[in-house]
Coordinates of C-alpha atoms in Angstrom, one line a residue:
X1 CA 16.0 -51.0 34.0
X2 CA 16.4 -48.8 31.3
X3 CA 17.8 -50.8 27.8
X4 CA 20.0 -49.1 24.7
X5 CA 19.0 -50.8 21.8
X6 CA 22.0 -52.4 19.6
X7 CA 20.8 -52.4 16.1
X8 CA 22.6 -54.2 13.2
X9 CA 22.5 -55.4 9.9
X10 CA 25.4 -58.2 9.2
X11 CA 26.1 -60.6 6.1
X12 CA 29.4 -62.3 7.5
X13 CA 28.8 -62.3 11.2
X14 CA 31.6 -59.8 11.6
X15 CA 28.9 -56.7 12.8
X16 CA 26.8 -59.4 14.6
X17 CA 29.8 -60.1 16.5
X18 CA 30.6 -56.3 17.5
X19 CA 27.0 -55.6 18.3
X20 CA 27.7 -58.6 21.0
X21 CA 30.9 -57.1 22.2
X22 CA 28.9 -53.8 22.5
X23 CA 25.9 -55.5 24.1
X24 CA 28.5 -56.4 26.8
X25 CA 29.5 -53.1 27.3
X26 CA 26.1 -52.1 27.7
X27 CA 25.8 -55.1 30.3
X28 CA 28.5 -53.8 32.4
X29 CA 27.0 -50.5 33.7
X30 CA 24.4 -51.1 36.5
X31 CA 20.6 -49.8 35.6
X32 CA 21.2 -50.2 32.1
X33 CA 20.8 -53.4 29.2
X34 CA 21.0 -54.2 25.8
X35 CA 18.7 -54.8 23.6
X36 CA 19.8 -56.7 20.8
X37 CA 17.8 -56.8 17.4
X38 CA 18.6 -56.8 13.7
X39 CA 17.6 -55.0 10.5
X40 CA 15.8 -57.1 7.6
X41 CA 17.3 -57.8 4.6
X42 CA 15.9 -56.1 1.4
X43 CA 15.3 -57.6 -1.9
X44 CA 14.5 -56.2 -5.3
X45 CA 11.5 -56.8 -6.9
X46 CA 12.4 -60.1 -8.7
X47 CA 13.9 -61.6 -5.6
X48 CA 11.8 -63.1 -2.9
X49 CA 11.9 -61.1 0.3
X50 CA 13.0 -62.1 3.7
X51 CA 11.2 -64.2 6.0
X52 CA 9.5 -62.5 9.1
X53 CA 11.3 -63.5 11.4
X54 CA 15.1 -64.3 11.1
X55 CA 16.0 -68.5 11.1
X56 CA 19.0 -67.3 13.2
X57 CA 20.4 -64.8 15.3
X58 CA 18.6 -61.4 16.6
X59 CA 15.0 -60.8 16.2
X60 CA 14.3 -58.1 13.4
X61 CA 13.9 -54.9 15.2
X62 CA 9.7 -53.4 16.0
X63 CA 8.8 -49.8 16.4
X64 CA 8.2 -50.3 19.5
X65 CA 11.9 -51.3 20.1
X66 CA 13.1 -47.6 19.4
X67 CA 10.2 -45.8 21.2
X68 CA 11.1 -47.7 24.5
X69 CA 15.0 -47.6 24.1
X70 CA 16.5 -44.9 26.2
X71 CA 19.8 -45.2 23.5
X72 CA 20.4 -46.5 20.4
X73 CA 23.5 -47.9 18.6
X74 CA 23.2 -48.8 15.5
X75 CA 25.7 -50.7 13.0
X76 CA 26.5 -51.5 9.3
X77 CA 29.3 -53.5 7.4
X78 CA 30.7 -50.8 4.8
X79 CA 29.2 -50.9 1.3
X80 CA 31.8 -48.6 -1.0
X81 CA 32.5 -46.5 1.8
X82 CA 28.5 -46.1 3.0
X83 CA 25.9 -48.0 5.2
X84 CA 24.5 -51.5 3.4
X85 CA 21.3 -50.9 2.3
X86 CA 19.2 -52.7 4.8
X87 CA 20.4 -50.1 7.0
X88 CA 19.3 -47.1 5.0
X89 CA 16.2 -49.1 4.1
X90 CA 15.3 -48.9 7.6
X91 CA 16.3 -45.3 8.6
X92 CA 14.5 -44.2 5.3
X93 CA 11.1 -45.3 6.9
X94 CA 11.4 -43.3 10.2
X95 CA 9.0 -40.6 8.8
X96 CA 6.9 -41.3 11.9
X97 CA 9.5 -41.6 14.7
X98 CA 11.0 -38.5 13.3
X99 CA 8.0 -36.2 13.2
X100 CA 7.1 -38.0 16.7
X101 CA 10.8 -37.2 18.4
X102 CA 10.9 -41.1 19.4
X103 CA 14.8 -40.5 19.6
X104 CA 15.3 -36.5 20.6
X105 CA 17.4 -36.2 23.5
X106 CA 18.9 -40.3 23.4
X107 CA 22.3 -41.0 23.6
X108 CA 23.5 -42.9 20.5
X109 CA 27.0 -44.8 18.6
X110 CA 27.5 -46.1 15.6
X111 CA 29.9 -49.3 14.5
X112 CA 31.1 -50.9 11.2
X113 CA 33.2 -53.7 9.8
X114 CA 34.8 -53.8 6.0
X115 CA 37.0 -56.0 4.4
X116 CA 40.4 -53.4 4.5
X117 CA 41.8 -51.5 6.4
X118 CA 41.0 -48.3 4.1
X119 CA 37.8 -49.9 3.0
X120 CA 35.4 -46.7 4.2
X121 CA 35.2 -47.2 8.1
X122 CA 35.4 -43.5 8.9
X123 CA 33.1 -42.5 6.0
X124 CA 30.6 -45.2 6.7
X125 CA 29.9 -44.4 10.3
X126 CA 30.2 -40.3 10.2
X127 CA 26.8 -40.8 7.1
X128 CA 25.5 -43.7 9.5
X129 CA 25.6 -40.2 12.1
X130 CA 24.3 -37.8 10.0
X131 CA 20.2 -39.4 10.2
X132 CA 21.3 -40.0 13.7
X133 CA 21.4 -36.3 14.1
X134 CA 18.2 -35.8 11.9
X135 CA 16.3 -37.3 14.9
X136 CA 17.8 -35.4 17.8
X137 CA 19.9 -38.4 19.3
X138 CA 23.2 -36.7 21.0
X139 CA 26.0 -39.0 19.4
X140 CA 28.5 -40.3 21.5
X141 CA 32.5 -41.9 19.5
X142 CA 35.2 -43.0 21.3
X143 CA 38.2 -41.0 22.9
X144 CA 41.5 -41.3 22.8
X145 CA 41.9 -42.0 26.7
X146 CA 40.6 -45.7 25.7
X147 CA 44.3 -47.1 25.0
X148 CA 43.7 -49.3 22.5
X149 CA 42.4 -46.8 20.4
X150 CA 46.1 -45.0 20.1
X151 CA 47.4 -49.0 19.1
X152 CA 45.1 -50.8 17.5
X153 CA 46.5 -52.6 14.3
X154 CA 43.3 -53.1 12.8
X155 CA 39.7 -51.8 14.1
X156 CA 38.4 -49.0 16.0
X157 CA 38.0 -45.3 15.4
X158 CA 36.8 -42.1 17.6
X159 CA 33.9 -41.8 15.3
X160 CA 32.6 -45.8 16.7
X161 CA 33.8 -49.6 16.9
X162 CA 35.1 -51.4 13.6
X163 CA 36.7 -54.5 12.5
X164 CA 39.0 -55.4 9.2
X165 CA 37.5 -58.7 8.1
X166 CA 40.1 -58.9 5.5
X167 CA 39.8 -60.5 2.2
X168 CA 38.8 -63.7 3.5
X169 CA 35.7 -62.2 5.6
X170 CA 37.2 -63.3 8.4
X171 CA 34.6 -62.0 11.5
X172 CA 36.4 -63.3 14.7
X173 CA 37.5 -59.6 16.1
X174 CA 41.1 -58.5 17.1
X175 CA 41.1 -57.7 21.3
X176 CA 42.0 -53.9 20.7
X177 CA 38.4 -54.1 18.5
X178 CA 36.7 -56.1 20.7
X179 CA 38.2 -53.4 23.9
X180 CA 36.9 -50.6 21.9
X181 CA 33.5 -51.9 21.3
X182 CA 33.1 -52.6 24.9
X183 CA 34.0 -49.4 25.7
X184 CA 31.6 -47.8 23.3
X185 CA 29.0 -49.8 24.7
X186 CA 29.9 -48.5 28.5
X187 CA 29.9 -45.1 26.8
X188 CA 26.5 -45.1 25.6
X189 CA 25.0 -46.7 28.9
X190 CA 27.0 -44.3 30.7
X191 CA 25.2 -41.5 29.0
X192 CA 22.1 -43.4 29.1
X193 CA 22.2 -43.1 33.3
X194 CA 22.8 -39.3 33.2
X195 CA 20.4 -38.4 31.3
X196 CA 17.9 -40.6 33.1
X197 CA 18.2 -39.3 36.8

């Protein structure tokens, strides 16, 4: 069974919660599952840094969980218009997964959540794409033949899945965003089949 790994970094549950709707997705195309993990918090040098191993949630995410993915997806909430810095963290110290080609030739989405509608959603997940491409992965968005993209209210772009939180951090996801992660999800492990045969 081949496994797309769904790789987040969340504060108010509202990524955590796409990265499950996505995981479903993933779930719903046969040969193919998700593997869920998380990205560590960072601290600064006067703060005390995370444990190893989250108290809740997914497990923090292991080389080996990129070299045996056959897709990644990977999301972020929006930090002025760019990827938290968790996330960048992370994809900052993929010297040796780079110069290896861990993730040439894999299938991979990105998704986000901010607090407005015009917080940065776009912005955020087209730089969350462009280490994506660094490493060879063929990115995959989300067309406009997925109705609820042409409708949604809230969430959900072509360039990945996405959720307003509003100003109350609210992280329960609208139906047209939690459609349109699913479908990114499908997406990805629909890729992920065709390239494996």
């Amino acid at each position: 069974m081949s496994e797309v790994l769904v790789l987040y970094y969340s504060r108010g549950g509202s990524v955590a919660r796409l990265a499950r709707q996505i995981a479903r997705g993933i779930g719903e195309i046969d040969g193919v599952a998700a593997r869920v993990r998380s990205v560590p918090p960072v601290a600064a040098i006067t703060q005390t840094a995370a444990p190893p191993v989250p108290d809740e949630g997914a497990p923090y995410v292991e080389a080996r969980d990129l070299a045996e993915c056959a897709g990644l997806v990977l999301g972020s909430p929006t930090r002025f218009g760019n990827m938290a810095a968790p996330v960048k963290h992370w994809l900052d110290g993929l010297g040796a997964e780079w110069a290896s080609g861990a993730l040439v030739g894999k299938p991979a989405a990105v998704f986000t959540s901010t607090a407005t509608q015009h917080g940065g959603q776009e912005s955020t997940l087209l730089t969350m794409m462009v280490p994506l491409l660094h490493h060879g992965c063929v990115l995959l968005g989300i067309p406009y033949t997925e109705p609820a993209l042409s409708h949604t209210r809230s969430g959900g772009t072509p360039y990945g899945a996405s959720h307003v939180a509003g100003a109350q951090d609210d992280p329960q996801l609208s139906e047209d965003e939690a459609i349109l992660a699913r479908a990114l999800g499908r997406r990805v492990a629909e890729l992920v089949v065709k390239v494996s045969r």
